[in-house]
Short mmCIF file of C-alpha atoms in Angstrom, two decimals:
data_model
loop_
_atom_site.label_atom_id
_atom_site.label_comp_id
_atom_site.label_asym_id
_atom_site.label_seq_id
_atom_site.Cartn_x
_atom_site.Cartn_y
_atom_site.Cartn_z
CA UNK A 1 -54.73 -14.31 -22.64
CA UNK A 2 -53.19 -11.49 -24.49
CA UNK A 3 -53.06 -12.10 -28.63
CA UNK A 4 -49.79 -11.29 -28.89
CA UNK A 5 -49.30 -9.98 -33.00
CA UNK A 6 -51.44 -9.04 -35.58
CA UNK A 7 -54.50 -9.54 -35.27
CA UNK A 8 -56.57 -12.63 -34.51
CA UNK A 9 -57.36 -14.89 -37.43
CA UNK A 10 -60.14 -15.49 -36.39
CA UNK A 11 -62.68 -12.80 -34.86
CA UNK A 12 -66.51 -11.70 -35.02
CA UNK A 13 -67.68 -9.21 -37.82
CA UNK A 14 -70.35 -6.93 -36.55
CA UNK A 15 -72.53 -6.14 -39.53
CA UNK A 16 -75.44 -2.73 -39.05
CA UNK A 17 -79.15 -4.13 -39.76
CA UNK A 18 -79.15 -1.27 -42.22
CA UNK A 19 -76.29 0.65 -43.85
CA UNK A 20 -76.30 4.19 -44.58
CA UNK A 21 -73.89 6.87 -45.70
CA UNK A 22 -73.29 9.34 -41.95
CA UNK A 23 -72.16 13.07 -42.60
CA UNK A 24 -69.80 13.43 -39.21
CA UNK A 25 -68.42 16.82 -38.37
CA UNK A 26 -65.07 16.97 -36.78
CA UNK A 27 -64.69 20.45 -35.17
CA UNK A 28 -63.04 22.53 -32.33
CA UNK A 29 -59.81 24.06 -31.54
CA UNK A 30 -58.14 20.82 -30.32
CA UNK A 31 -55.65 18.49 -32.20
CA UNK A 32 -57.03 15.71 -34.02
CA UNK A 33 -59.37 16.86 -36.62
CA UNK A 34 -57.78 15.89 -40.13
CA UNK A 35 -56.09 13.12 -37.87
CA UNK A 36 -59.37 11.83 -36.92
CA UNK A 37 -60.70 11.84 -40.42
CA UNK A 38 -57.47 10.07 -41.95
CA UNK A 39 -58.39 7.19 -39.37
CA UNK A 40 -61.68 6.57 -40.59
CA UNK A 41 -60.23 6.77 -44.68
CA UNK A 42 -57.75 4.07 -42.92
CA UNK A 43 -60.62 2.05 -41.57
CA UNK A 44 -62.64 2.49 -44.75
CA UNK A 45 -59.88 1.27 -46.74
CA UNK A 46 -59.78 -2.31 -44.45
CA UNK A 47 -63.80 -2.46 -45.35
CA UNK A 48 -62.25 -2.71 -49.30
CA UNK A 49 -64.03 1.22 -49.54
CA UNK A 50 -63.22 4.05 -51.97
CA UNK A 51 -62.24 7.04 -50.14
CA UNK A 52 -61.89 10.70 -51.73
CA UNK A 53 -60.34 13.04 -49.55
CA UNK A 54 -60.03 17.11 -50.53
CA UNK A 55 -57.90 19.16 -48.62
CA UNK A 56 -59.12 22.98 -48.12
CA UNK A 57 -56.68 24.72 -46.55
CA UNK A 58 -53.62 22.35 -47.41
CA UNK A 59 -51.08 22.19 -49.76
CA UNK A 60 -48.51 24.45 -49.08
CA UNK A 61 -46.85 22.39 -46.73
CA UNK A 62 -45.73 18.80 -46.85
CA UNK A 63 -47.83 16.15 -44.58
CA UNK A 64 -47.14 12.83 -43.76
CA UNK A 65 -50.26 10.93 -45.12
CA UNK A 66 -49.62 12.12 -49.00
CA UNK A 67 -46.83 9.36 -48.97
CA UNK A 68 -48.38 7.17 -46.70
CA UNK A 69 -51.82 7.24 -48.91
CA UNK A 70 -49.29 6.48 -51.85
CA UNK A 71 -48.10 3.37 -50.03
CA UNK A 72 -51.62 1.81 -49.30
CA UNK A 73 -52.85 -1.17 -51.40
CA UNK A 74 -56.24 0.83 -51.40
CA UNK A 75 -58.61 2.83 -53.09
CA UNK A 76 -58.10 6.45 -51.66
CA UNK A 77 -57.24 9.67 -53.28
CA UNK A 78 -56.11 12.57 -52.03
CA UNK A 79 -56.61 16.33 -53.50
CA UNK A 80 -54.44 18.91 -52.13
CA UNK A 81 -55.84 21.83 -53.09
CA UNK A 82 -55.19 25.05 -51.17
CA UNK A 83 -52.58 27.13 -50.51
CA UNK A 84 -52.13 26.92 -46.75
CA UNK A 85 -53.59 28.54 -43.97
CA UNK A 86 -55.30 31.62 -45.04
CA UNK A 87 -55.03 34.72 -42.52
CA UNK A 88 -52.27 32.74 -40.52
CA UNK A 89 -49.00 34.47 -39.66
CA UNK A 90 -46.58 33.63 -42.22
CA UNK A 91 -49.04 33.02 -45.35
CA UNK A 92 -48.33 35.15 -48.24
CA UNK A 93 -51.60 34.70 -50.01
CA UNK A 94 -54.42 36.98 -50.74
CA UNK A 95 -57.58 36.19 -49.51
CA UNK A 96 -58.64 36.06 -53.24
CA UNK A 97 -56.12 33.73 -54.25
CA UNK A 98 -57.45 31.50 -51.49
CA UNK A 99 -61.10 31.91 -52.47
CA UNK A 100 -60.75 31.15 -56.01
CA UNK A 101 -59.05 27.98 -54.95
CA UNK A 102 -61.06 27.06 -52.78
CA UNK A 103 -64.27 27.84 -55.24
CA UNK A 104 -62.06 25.25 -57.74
CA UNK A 105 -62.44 22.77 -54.44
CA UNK A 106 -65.97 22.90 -54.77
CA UNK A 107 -66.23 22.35 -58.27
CA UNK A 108 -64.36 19.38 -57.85
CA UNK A 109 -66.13 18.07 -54.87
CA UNK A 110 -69.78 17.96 -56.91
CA UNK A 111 -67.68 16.54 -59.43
CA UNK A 112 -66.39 13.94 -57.56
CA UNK A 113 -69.96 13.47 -55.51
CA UNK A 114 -71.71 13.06 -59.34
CA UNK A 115 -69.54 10.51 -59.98
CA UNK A 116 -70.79 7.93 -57.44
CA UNK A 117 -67.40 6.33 -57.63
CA UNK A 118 -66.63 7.12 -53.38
CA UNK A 119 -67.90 5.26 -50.05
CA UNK A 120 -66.67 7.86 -47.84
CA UNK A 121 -65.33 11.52 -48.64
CA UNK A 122 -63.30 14.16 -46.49
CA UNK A 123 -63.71 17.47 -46.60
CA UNK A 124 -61.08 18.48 -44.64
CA UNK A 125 -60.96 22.03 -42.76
CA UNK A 126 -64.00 22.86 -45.02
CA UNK A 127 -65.32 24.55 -42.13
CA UNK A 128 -62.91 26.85 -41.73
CA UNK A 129 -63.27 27.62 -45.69
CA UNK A 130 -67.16 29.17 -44.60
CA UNK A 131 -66.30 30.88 -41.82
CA UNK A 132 -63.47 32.52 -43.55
CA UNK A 133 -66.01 33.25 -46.63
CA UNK A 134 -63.97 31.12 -48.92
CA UNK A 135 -66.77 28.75 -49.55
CA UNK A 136 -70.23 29.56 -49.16
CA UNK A 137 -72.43 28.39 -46.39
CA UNK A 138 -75.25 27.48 -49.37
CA UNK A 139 -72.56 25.63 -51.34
CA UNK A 140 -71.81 23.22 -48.31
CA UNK A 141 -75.18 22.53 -47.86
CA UNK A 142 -76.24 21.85 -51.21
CA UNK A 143 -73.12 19.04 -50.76
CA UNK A 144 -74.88 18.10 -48.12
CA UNK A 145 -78.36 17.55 -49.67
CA UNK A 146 -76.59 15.84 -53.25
CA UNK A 147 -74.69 13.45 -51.18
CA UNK A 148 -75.42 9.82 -52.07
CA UNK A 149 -77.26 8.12 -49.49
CA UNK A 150 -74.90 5.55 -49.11
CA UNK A 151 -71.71 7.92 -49.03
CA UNK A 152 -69.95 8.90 -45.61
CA UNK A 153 -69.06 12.18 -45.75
CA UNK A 154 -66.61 13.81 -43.07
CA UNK A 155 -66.80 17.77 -42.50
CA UNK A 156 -63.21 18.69 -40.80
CA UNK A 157 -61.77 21.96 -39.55
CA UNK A 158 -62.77 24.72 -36.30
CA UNK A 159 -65.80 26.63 -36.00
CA UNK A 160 -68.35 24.57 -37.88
CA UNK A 161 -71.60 26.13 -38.78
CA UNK A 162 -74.44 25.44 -36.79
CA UNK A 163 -76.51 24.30 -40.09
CA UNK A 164 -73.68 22.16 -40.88
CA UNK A 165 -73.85 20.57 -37.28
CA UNK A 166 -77.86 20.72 -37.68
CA UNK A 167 -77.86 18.51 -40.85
CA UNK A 168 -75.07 15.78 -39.26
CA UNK A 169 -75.27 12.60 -37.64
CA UNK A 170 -72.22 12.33 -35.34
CA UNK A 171 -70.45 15.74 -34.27
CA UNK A 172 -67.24 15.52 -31.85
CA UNK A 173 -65.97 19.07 -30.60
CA UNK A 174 -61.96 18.53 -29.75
CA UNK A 175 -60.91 21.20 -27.10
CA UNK A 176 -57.78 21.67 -26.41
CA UNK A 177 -56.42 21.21 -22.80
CA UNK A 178 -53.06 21.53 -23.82
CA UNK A 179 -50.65 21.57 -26.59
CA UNK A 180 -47.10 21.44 -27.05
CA UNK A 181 -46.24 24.46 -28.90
CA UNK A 182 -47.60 27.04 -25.84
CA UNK A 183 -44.30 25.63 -24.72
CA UNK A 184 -42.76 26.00 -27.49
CA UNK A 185 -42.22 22.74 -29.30
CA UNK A 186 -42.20 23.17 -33.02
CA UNK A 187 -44.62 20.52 -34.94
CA UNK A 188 -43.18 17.71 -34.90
CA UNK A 189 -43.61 15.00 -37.77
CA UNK A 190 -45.77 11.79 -37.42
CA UNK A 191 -48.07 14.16 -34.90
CA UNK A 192 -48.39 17.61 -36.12
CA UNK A 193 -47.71 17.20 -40.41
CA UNK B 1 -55.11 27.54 -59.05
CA UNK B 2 -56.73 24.27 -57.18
CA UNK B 3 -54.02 21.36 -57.98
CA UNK B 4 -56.17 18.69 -59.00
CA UNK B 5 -54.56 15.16 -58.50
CA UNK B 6 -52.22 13.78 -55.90
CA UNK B 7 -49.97 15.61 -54.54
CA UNK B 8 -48.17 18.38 -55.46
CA UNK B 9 -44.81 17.53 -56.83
CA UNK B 10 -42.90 19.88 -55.14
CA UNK B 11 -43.47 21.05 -51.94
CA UNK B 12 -42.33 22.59 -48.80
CA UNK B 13 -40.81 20.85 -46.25
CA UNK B 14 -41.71 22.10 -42.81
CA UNK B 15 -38.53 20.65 -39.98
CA UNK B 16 -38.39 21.93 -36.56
CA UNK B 17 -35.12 23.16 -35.31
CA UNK B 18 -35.47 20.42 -32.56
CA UNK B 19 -37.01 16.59 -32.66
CA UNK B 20 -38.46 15.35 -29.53
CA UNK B 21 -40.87 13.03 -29.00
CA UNK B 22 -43.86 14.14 -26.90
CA UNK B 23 -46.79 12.27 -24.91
CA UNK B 24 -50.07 13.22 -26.64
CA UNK B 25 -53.45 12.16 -24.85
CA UNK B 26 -56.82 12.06 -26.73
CA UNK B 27 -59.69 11.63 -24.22
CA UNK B 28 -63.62 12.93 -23.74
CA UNK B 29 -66.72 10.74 -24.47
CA UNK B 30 -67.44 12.03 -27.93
CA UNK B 31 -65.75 9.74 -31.32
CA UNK B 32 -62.50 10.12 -32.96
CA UNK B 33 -59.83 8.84 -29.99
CA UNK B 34 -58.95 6.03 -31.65
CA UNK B 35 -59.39 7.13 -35.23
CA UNK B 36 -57.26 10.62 -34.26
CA UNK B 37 -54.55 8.15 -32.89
CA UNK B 38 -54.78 5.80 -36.44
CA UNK B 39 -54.80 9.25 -38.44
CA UNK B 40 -51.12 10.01 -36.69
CA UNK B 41 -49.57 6.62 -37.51
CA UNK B 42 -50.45 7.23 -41.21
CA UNK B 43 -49.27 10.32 -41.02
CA UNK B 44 -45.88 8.58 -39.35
CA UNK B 45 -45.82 6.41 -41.92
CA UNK B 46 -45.61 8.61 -44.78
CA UNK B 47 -42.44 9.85 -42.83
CA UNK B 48 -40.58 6.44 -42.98
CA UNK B 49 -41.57 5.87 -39.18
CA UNK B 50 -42.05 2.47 -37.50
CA UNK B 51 -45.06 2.41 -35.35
CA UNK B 52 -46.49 0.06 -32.56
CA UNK B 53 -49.84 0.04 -31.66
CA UNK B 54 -51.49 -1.84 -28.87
CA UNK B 55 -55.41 -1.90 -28.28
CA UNK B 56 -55.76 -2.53 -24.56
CA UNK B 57 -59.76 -3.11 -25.23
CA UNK B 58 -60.19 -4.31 -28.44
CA UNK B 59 -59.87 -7.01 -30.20
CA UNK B 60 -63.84 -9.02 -29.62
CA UNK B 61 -65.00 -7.79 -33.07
CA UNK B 62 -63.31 -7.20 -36.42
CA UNK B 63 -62.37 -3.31 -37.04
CA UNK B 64 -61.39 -1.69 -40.67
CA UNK B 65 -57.64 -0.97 -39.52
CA UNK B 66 -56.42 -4.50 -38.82
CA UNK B 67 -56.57 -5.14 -42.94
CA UNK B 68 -55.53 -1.41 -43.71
CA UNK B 69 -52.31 -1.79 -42.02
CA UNK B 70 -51.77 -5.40 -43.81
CA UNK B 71 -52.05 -3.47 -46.87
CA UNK B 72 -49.75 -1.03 -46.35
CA UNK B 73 -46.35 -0.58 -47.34
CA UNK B 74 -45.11 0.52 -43.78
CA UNK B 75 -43.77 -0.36 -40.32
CA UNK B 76 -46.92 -0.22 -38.67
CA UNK B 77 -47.55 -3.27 -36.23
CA UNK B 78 -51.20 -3.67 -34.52
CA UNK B 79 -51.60 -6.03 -31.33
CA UNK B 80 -54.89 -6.40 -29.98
CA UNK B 81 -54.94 -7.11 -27.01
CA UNK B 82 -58.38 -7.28 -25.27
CA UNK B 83 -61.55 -8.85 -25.62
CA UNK B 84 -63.62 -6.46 -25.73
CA UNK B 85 -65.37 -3.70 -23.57
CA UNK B 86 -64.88 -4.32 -20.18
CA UNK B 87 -68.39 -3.67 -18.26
CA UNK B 88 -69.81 -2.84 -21.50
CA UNK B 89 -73.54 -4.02 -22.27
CA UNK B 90 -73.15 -7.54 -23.80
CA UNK B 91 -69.64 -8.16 -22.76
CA UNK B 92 -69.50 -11.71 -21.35
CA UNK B 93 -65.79 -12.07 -20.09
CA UNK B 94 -65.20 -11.13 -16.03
CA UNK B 95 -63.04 -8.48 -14.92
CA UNK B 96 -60.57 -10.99 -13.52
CA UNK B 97 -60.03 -12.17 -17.59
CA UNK B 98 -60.14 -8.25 -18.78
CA UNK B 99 -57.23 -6.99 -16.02
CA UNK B 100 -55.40 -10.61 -16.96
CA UNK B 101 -55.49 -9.60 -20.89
CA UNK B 102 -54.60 -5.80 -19.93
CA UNK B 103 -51.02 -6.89 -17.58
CA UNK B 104 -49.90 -8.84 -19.83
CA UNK B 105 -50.38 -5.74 -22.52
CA UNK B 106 -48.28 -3.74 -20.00
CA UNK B 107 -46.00 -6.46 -20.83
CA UNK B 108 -45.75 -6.03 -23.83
CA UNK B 109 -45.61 -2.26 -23.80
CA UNK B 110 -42.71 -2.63 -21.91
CA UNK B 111 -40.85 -5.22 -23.88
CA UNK B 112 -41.50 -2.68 -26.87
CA UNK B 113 -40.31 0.43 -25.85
CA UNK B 114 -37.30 -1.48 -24.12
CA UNK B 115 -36.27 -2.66 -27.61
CA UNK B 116 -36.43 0.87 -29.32
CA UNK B 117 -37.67 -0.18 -32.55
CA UNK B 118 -40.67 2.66 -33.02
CA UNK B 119 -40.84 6.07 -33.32
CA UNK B 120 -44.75 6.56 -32.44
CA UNK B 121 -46.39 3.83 -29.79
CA UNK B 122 -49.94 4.05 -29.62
CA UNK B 123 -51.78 3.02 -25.96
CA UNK B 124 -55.23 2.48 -27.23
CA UNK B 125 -58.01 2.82 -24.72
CA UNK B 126 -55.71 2.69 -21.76
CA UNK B 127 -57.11 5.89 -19.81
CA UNK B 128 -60.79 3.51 -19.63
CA UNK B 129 -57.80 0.84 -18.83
CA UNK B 130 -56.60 2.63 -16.05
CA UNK B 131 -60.55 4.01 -15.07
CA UNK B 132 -61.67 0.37 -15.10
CA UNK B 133 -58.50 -0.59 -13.29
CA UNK B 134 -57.44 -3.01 -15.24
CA UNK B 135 -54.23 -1.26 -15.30
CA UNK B 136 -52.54 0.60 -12.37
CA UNK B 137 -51.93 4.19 -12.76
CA UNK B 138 -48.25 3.68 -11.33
CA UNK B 139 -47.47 1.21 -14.13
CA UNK B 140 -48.66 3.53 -16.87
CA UNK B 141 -46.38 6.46 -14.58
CA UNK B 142 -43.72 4.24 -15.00
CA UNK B 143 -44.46 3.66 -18.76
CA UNK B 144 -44.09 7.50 -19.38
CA UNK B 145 -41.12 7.58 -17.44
CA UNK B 146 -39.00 4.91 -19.73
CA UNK B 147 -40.51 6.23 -22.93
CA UNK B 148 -37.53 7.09 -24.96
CA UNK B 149 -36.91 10.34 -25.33
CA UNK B 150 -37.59 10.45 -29.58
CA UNK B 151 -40.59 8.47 -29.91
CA UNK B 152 -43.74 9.80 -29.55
CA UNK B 153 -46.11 8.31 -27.04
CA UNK B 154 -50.05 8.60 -27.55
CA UNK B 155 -52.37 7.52 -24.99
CA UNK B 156 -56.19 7.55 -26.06
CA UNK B 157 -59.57 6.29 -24.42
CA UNK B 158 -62.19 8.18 -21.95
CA UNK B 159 -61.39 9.68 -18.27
CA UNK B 160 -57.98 10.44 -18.47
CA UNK B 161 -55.98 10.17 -15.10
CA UNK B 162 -55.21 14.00 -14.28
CA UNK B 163 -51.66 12.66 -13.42
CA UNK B 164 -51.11 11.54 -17.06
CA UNK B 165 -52.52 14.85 -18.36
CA UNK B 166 -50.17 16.43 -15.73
CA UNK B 167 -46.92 14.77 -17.63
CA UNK B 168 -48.49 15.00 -21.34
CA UNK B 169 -47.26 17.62 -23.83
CA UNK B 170 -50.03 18.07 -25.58
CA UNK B 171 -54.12 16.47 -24.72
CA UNK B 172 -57.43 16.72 -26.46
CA UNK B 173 -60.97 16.23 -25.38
CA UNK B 174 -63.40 15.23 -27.67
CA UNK B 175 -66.81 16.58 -26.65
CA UNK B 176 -70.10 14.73 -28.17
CA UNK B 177 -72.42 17.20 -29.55
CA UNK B 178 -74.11 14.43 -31.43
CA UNK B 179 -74.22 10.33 -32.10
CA UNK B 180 -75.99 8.65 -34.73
CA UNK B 181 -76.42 5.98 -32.53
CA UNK B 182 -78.52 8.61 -30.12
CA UNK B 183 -80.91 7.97 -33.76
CA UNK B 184 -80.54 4.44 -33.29
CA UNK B 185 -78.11 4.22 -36.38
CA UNK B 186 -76.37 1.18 -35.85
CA UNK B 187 -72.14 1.82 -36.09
CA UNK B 188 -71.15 1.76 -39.91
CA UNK B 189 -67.82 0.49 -41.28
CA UNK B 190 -65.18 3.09 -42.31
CA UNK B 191 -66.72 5.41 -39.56
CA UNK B 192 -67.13 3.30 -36.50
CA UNK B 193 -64.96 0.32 -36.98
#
């Protein structure tokens, strides 16, 4: 019958014949991208694994998992680093502002990557960063080819580039079918920030 | 310029004029359901919310979040429920055991939401529930209808029931454009369990 609370003490631990470090691209226009990559940093964190996660297009806004990462027992960082959505109604920005932060991203993102001190990194709504020119395509994919073999590495945000999707393991497209704010429901928190 | 380092001190607070809690359904064959559904209780978390989640077809082999949420400073709770894929190669328990384990979830879905402790319930896998019919469609109908009106409801696995998109506020469908498995990668901890 049901195991009623948390979780069964005692239970089977699937272990691969061979590990190895997946790059997984999370794009589309659906909800769930950053939300799907925050899962597997929450997973990764239950393995006992180091988790770097840089935020693109983030920053200007509060969201939920900077406390929450803040009240884990685990080994994950999390680097804020833009300045919102750039081009989006409402940001104040200039596209160069955005650019030179995001060009500050990558810097940090080799630097973190040379450091071999990460099981799994997020690069979350980096695609978005190439197709808006704010990274280069050639910059992503030289992350791609540096990446420690035994280093998960999560590519997050719409419109990936088809050489990005080339070079991954696992790619998941989220459409949208519907969401809430076509009817005019502001974000709410816990689902949207 | 980039702010390097965790997070910014002060930010933005984004707060919609109204708080509602919405039904949010995360289907398709590709990955990221469940993780997407984990991703929003972190999220939760980090706003002081209490979260329930029940896995209505897990709970055969060990997976990364049942030690994450230990270590966490938060109201999350995590009841797994199942054992298992249900008609899933390798699976060894009947259907008769699988629809015995999934009721008595539906139990204990009920006797959740009836006590109104949580802001965000996650329904793990219960659209395959319903598919597999381990779960009646008019009993998850009904669950929608007694949600309380402020806590958000999320209801992920494959082959969602058109009627629960119907009442849902806002549903995704993750698309596979590629596995790793399709390379015969075995599933690796922190990205598939």
């Amino acid at each position: 019958m049901v195991k009623r609370g948390t979780p069964p003490d005692t239970i089977e631990r699937f272990e691969p014949k061979v590990r190895q470090g997946l790059i997984v691209v999370i794009t589309g226009h659906g909800k769930g991208k950053t939300t799907s990559a925050l899962g597997m940093a929450l997973r990764a964190c239950g393995h006992g694994m180091r988790v770097c996660i840089i935020q693109f297009m983030k920053g200007d806004l509060y969201a939920g998992e900077w406390d929450s990462i803040k009240r884990m027992n685990c080994a994950i960082e999390l680097h804020a680093t833009g300045k919102g959505f750039c081009g989006i109604l409402g940001n104040p920005y200039p596209w160069d502002e955005h650019r030179a932060n995001a060009q500050d991203a990558i810097d940090l993102v080799q630097e973190k990557i040379s450091s071999h001190n990460y099981d799994l990194m997020i690069l979350d709504e980096i695609n978005n960063a190439i197709k808006l020119k704010l990274v280069d395509l050639e910059q992503v994919l030289e992350i791609l080819r540096i990446k420690p073999p035994m280093m998960h590495l999560i590519l997050t945000g719409r419109d990936a580039h088809p050489q990005v999707i080339e070079l991954a393991d696992t790619v998941s497209e989220i459409q949208e079918i519907k969401h809430a704010y076509r009817k005019r429901i502001e974000p709410q928190p816990g689902i949207d920030y």
